[in-house]
């Protein structure tokens, strides 16, 4: 029995070590675990880099601190957790707030985590800072709109130039006939 317990502990320790290595190896995604109420339990270094909080500052705090004040007032953080419970996951695309107060655009997922009996243990939250991608998409849309406007203006210019040319030709004919 003791050998079985020792073996399980070795397997668990190995798994825990590999999981920590994996969590820290992911550099573009903030990965953090939440308890059943939405309080941060663990936090990878990418989350610290993206959000601006150290592990000591954030563990134990409700993840609602990452939401905009208006979203916190309307209960959006808890609504996201409820959706994750009901559907197993809640996809995220929206604005969040860094420790220093600056907004940034994220995409990601909140997944509910259950034990073998189906009891809720907490949540896994994976976010990616998509601000640069969103800004690039907005600039692309603006550039396309400007191109469309320039093409319309060019078409109007050609049309008015053609009308002016035709009108000038008509005036020359009228002028020529008036002289005779």
PDB file of C-alpha atoms in Angstrom:
ATOM      1  CA  UNK A   1       0.000   0.000   0.000  1.00  0.00           C
ATOM      2  CA  UNK A   2       2.822   2.404   0.861  1.00  0.00           C
ATOM      3  CA  UNK A   3       4.515   1.635  -2.464  1.00  0.00           C
ATOM      4  CA  UNK A   4       1.279   2.390  -4.327  1.00  0.00           C
ATOM      5  CA  UNK A   5       0.935   5.715  -2.511  1.00  0.00           C
ATOM      6  CA  UNK A   6       4.586   6.567  -3.221  1.00  0.00           C
ATOM      7  CA  UNK A   7       4.118   5.678  -6.888  1.00  0.00           C
ATOM      8  CA  UNK A   8       0.973   7.842  -7.158  1.00  0.00           C
ATOM      9  CA  UNK A   9       2.805  10.711  -5.483  1.00  0.00           C
ATOM     10  CA  UNK A  10       5.713  10.369  -7.934  1.00  0.00           C
ATOM     11  CA  UNK A  11       3.325  10.366 -10.888  1.00  0.00           C
ATOM     12  CA  UNK A  12       1.447  13.355  -9.478  1.00  0.00           C
ATOM     13  CA  UNK A  13       4.676  15.269  -8.799  1.00  0.00           C
ATOM     14  CA  UNK A  14       5.917  14.502 -12.305  1.00  0.00           C
ATOM     15  CA  UNK A  15       2.628  15.632 -13.823  1.00  0.00           C
ATOM     16  CA  UNK A  16       2.646  18.819 -11.729  1.00  0.00           C
ATOM     17  CA  UNK A  17       6.225  19.594 -12.763  1.00  0.00           C
ATOM     18  CA  UNK A  18       5.447  19.025 -16.461  1.00  0.00           C
ATOM     19  CA  UNK A  19       2.285  21.117 -16.212  1.00  0.00           C
ATOM     20  CA  UNK A  20       4.218  24.031 -14.667  1.00  0.00           C
ATOM     21  CA  UNK A  21       6.826  23.791 -17.428  1.00  0.00           C
ATOM     22  CA  UNK A  22       4.053  23.832 -20.032  1.00  0.00           C
ATOM     23  CA  UNK A  23       2.314  26.806 -18.408  1.00  0.00           C
ATOM     24  CA  UNK A  24       5.510  28.825 -18.304  1.00  0.00           C
ATOM     25  CA  UNK A  25       6.486  27.786 -21.833  1.00  0.00           C
ATOM     26  CA  UNK A  26       3.392  29.414 -23.298  1.00  0.00           C
ATOM     27  CA  UNK A  27       4.497  33.019 -23.799  1.00  0.00           C
ATOM     28  CA  UNK A  28       1.713  34.544 -25.922  1.00  0.00           C
ATOM     29  CA  UNK A  29      -1.257  33.443 -23.808  1.00  0.00           C
ATOM     30  CA  UNK A  30      -2.261  34.485 -20.320  1.00  0.00           C
ATOM     31  CA  UNK A  31      -3.255  31.268 -18.575  1.00  0.00           C
ATOM     32  CA  UNK A  32      -4.737  31.361 -15.120  1.00  0.00           C
ATOM     33  CA  UNK A  33      -6.922  29.194 -12.927  1.00  0.00           C
ATOM     34  CA  UNK A  34      -9.936  30.511 -11.054  1.00  0.00           C
ATOM     35  CA  UNK A  35     -11.721  28.998  -8.091  1.00  0.00           C
ATOM     36  CA  UNK A  36     -15.490  28.361  -8.172  1.00  0.00           C
ATOM     37  CA  UNK A  37     -16.216  32.006  -7.292  1.00  0.00           C
ATOM     38  CA  UNK A  38     -13.842  33.456  -9.890  1.00  0.00           C
ATOM     39  CA  UNK A  39     -10.833  34.263  -7.696  1.00  0.00           C
ATOM     40  CA  UNK A  40      -7.415  33.808  -9.275  1.00  0.00           C
ATOM     41  CA  UNK A  41      -5.627  30.721  -7.928  1.00  0.00           C
ATOM     42  CA  UNK A  42      -2.625  30.479 -10.268  1.00  0.00           C
ATOM     43  CA  UNK A  43      -1.069  32.636 -12.946  1.00  0.00           C
ATOM     44  CA  UNK A  44       1.566  32.112 -15.636  1.00  0.00           C
ATOM     45  CA  UNK A  45       4.328  34.593 -16.485  1.00  0.00           C
ATOM     46  CA  UNK A  46       2.621  35.536 -19.778  1.00  0.00           C
ATOM     47  CA  UNK A  47      -0.436  36.601 -17.760  1.00  0.00           C
ATOM     48  CA  UNK A  48       1.826  38.789 -15.662  1.00  0.00           C
ATOM     49  CA  UNK A  49       3.359  40.297 -18.792  1.00  0.00           C
ATOM     50  CA  UNK A  50       0.001  40.892 -20.503  1.00  0.00           C
ATOM     51  CA  UNK A  51      -2.042  42.037 -17.487  1.00  0.00           C
ATOM     52  CA  UNK A  52       0.690  43.752 -15.485  1.00  0.00           C
ATOM     53  CA  UNK A  53      -0.002  42.120 -12.111  1.00  0.00           C
ATOM     54  CA  UNK A  54       2.546  40.011 -10.263  1.00  0.00           C
ATOM     55  CA  UNK A  55       1.423  36.647  -8.938  1.00  0.00           C
ATOM     56  CA  UNK A  56       1.450  38.011  -5.382  1.00  0.00           C
ATOM     57  CA  UNK A  57      -0.759  40.955  -6.379  1.00  0.00           C
ATOM     58  CA  UNK A  58      -3.404  38.940  -8.203  1.00  0.00           C
ATOM     59  CA  UNK A  59      -3.779  35.551  -6.502  1.00  0.00           C
ATOM     60  CA  UNK A  60      -6.911  35.654  -4.349  1.00  0.00           C
ATOM     61  CA  UNK A  61      -8.473  38.580  -6.226  1.00  0.00           C
ATOM     62  CA  UNK A  62     -11.620  38.201  -8.309  1.00  0.00           C
ATOM     63  CA  UNK A  63     -10.880  38.095 -12.036  1.00  0.00           C
ATOM     64  CA  UNK A  64     -13.432  40.886 -12.476  1.00  0.00           C
ATOM     65  CA  UNK A  65     -10.541  43.327 -11.920  1.00  0.00           C
ATOM     66  CA  UNK A  66      -9.606  42.705 -15.572  1.00  0.00           C
ATOM     67  CA  UNK A  67     -13.005  43.924 -16.819  1.00  0.00           C
ATOM     68  CA  UNK A  68     -13.970  47.532 -17.530  1.00  0.00           C
ATOM     69  CA  UNK A  69     -15.788  49.276 -14.635  1.00  0.00           C
ATOM     70  CA  UNK A  70     -19.075  49.421 -16.589  1.00  0.00           C
ATOM     71  CA  UNK A  71     -18.890  45.656 -17.202  1.00  0.00           C
ATOM     72  CA  UNK A  72     -18.243  44.992 -13.515  1.00  0.00           C
ATOM     73  CA  UNK A  73     -21.280  47.104 -12.577  1.00  0.00           C
ATOM     74  CA  UNK A  74     -23.514  45.105 -14.927  1.00  0.00           C
ATOM     75  CA  UNK A  75     -22.195  41.766 -13.618  1.00  0.00           C
ATOM     76  CA  UNK A  76     -20.405  40.688 -16.797  1.00  0.00           C
ATOM     77  CA  UNK A  77     -17.616  38.724 -15.006  1.00  0.00           C
ATOM     78  CA  UNK A  78     -20.107  36.509 -13.169  1.00  0.00           C
ATOM     79  CA  UNK A  79     -22.235  36.144 -16.299  1.00  0.00           C
ATOM     80  CA  UNK A  80     -19.148  34.841 -18.145  1.00  0.00           C
ATOM     81  CA  UNK A  81     -18.590  32.252 -15.400  1.00  0.00           C
ATOM     82  CA  UNK A  82     -22.252  31.205 -15.524  1.00  0.00           C
ATOM     83  CA  UNK A  83     -22.029  30.695 -19.278  1.00  0.00           C
ATOM     84  CA  UNK A  84     -18.875  28.627 -18.823  1.00  0.00           C
ATOM     85  CA  UNK A  85     -20.727  26.455 -16.295  1.00  0.00           C
ATOM     86  CA  UNK A  86     -23.784  26.037 -18.542  1.00  0.00           C
ATOM     87  CA  UNK A  87     -21.918  25.412 -21.808  1.00  0.00           C
ATOM     88  CA  UNK A  88     -18.623  24.068 -20.519  1.00  0.00           C
ATOM     89  CA  UNK A  89     -16.852  27.088 -21.985  1.00  0.00           C
ATOM     90  CA  UNK A  90     -17.343  30.768 -22.689  1.00  0.00           C
ATOM     91  CA  UNK A  91     -15.558  32.352 -25.633  1.00  0.00           C
ATOM     92  CA  UNK A  92     -14.185  35.825 -25.059  1.00  0.00           C
ATOM     93  CA  UNK A  93     -13.627  38.688 -27.439  1.00  0.00           C
ATOM     94  CA  UNK A  94     -13.611  42.133 -25.937  1.00  0.00           C
ATOM     95  CA  UNK A  95     -11.819  44.802 -23.999  1.00  0.00           C
ATOM     96  CA  UNK A  96     -10.028  44.211 -20.700  1.00  0.00           C
ATOM     97  CA  UNK A  97      -8.021  46.516 -18.440  1.00  0.00           C
ATOM     98  CA  UNK A  98      -4.373  46.170 -17.441  1.00  0.00           C
ATOM     99  CA  UNK A  99      -3.116  46.961 -13.940  1.00  0.00           C
ATOM    100  CA  UNK A 100      -2.026  50.406 -15.123  1.00  0.00           C
ATOM    101  CA  UNK A 101      -5.563  51.122 -16.383  1.00  0.00           C
ATOM    102  CA  UNK A 102      -4.897  50.872 -20.120  1.00  0.00           C
ATOM    103  CA  UNK A 103      -7.478  48.964 -22.139  1.00  0.00           C
ATOM    104  CA  UNK A 104      -6.487  46.117 -24.435  1.00  0.00           C
ATOM    105  CA  UNK A 105      -8.434  43.805 -26.721  1.00  0.00           C
ATOM    106  CA  UNK A 106      -8.458  40.085 -25.920  1.00  0.00           C
ATOM    107  CA  UNK A 107      -9.635  36.854 -27.439  1.00  0.00           C
ATOM    108  CA  UNK A 108      -9.821  33.712 -25.411  1.00  0.00           C
ATOM    109  CA  UNK A 109     -11.794  31.194 -23.465  1.00  0.00           C
ATOM    110  CA  UNK A 110     -13.056  30.433 -19.978  1.00  0.00           C
ATOM    111  CA  UNK A 111     -13.580  26.704 -19.421  1.00  0.00           C
ATOM    112  CA  UNK A 112     -15.303  25.182 -16.432  1.00  0.00           C
ATOM    113  CA  UNK A 113     -13.358  22.385 -14.734  1.00  0.00           C
ATOM    114  CA  UNK A 114     -15.210  19.499 -13.084  1.00  0.00           C
ATOM    115  CA  UNK A 115     -14.127  16.429 -11.150  1.00  0.00           C
ATOM    116  CA  UNK A 116     -15.052  12.890 -12.181  1.00  0.00           C
ATOM    117  CA  UNK A 117     -18.369  13.192 -10.324  1.00  0.00           C
ATOM    118  CA  UNK A 118     -19.276  16.360 -12.251  1.00  0.00           C
ATOM    119  CA  UNK A 119     -18.700  18.759  -9.352  1.00  0.00           C
ATOM    120  CA  UNK A 120     -17.406  22.197 -10.317  1.00  0.00           C
ATOM    121  CA  UNK A 121     -13.793  22.666  -9.215  1.00  0.00           C
ATOM    122  CA  UNK A 122     -13.127  26.037 -10.853  1.00  0.00           C
ATOM    123  CA  UNK A 123     -12.250  27.566 -14.188  1.00  0.00           C
ATOM    124  CA  UNK A 124      -9.333  27.749 -16.614  1.00  0.00           C
ATOM    125  CA  UNK A 125      -8.962  31.099 -18.336  1.00  0.00           C
ATOM    126  CA  UNK A 126      -6.824  31.494 -21.472  1.00  0.00           C
ATOM    127  CA  UNK A 127      -6.484  34.952 -23.033  1.00  0.00           C
ATOM    128  CA  UNK A 128      -4.461  36.442 -25.837  1.00  0.00           C
ATOM    129  CA  UNK A 129      -3.743  40.125 -26.313  1.00  0.00           C
ATOM    130  CA  UNK A 130      -5.236  40.796 -29.751  1.00  0.00           C
ATOM    131  CA  UNK A 131      -4.958  44.593 -29.661  1.00  0.00           C
ATOM    132  CA  UNK A 132      -2.405  44.811 -32.485  1.00  0.00           C
ATOM    133  CA  UNK A 133      -4.412  42.437 -34.685  1.00  0.00           C
ATOM    134  CA  UNK A 134      -7.626  44.393 -34.042  1.00  0.00           C
ATOM    135  CA  UNK A 135      -5.894  47.721 -34.744  1.00  0.00           C
ATOM    136  CA  UNK A 136      -4.471  46.310 -38.005  1.00  0.00           C
ATOM    137  CA  UNK A 137      -7.939  45.098 -39.031  1.00  0.00           C
ATOM    138  CA  UNK A 138      -9.422  48.526 -38.301  1.00  0.00           C
ATOM    139  CA  UNK A 139      -6.689  50.222 -40.359  1.00  0.00           C
ATOM    140  CA  UNK A 140      -7.348  47.783 -43.213  1.00  0.00           C
ATOM    141  CA  UNK A 141     -11.074  48.606 -43.122  1.00  0.00           C
ATOM    142  CA  UNK A 142     -10.256  52.344 -43.127  1.00  0.00           C
ATOM    143  CA  UNK A 143      -7.849  51.907 -46.049  1.00  0.00           C
ATOM    144  CA  UNK A 144     -10.492  49.990 -48.016  1.00  0.00           C
ATOM    145  CA  UNK A 145     -13.054  52.708 -47.305  1.00  0.00           C
ATOM    146  CA  UNK A 146     -10.574  55.377 -48.434  1.00  0.00           C
ATOM    147  CA  UNK A 147      -9.811  53.395 -51.598  1.00  0.00           C
ATOM    148  CA  UNK A 148     -13.527  53.044 -52.365  1.00  0.00           C
ATOM    149  CA  UNK A 149     -14.006  56.790 -51.857  1.00  0.00           C
ATOM    150  CA  UNK A 150     -11.024  57.577 -54.090  1.00  0.00           C
ATOM    151  CA  UNK A 151     -12.424  55.267 -56.793  1.00  0.00           C
ATOM    152  CA  UNK A 152     -15.815  57.010 -56.548  1.00  0.00           C
ATOM    153  CA  UNK A 153     -14.154  60.416 -56.809  1.00  0.00           C
ATOM    154  CA  UNK A 154     -12.150  59.238 -59.824  1.00  0.00           C
ATOM    155  CA  UNK A 155     -15.314  57.956 -61.487  1.00  0.00           C
ATOM    156  CA  UNK A 156     -17.105  61.252 -60.795  1.00  0.00           C
ATOM    157  CA  UNK A 157     -14.107  63.154 -62.176  1.00  0.00           C
ATOM    158  CA  UNK A 158     -14.127  61.076 -65.372  1.00  0.00           C
ATOM    159  CA  UNK A 159     -17.884  61.513 -65.717  1.00  0.00           C
ATOM    160  CA  UNK A 160     -17.778  65.277 -65.231  1.00  0.00           C
ATOM    161  CA  UNK A 161     -14.765  65.515 -67.545  1.00  0.00           C
ATOM    162  CA  UNK A 162     -16.682  63.585 -70.215  1.00  0.00           C
ATOM    163  CA  UNK A 163     -19.758  65.765 -69.769  1.00  0.00           C
ATOM    164  CA  UNK A 164     -17.652  68.920 -69.978  1.00  0.00           C
ATOM    165  CA  UNK A 165     -15.958  67.633 -73.151  1.00  0.00           C
ATOM    166  CA  UNK A 166     -19.320  66.765 -74.746  1.00  0.00           C
ATOM    167  CA  UNK A 167     -20.769  70.138 -73.699  1.00  0.00           C
ATOM    168  CA  UNK A 168     -17.749  71.919 -75.170  1.00  0.00           C
ATOM    169  CA  UNK A 169     -18.215  70.014 -78.451  1.00  0.00           C
ATOM    170  CA  UNK A 170     -21.887  70.977 -78.472  1.00  0.00           C
ATOM    171  CA  UNK A 171     -21.007  74.634 -77.883  1.00  0.00           C
ATOM    172  CA  UNK A 172     -18.519  74.540 -80.754  1.00  0.00           C
ATOM    173  CA  UNK A 173     -21.217  73.166 -83.083  1.00  0.00           C
ATOM    174  CA  UNK A 174     -23.709  75.779 -81.915  1.00  0.00           C
ATOM    175  CA  UNK A 175     -21.065  78.502 -82.226  1.00  0.00           C
ATOM    176  CA  UNK A 176     -20.114  77.308 -85.714  1.00  0.00           C
ATOM    177  CA  UNK A 177     -23.747  77.270 -86.822  1.00  0.00           C
ATOM    178  CA  UNK A 178     -24.385  80.698 -85.300  1.00  0.00           C
ATOM    179  CA  UNK A 179     -21.554  82.211 -87.374  1.00  0.00           C
ATOM    180  CA  UNK A 180     -22.995  80.985 -90.633  1.00  0.00           C
TER     181      UNK A 180
END
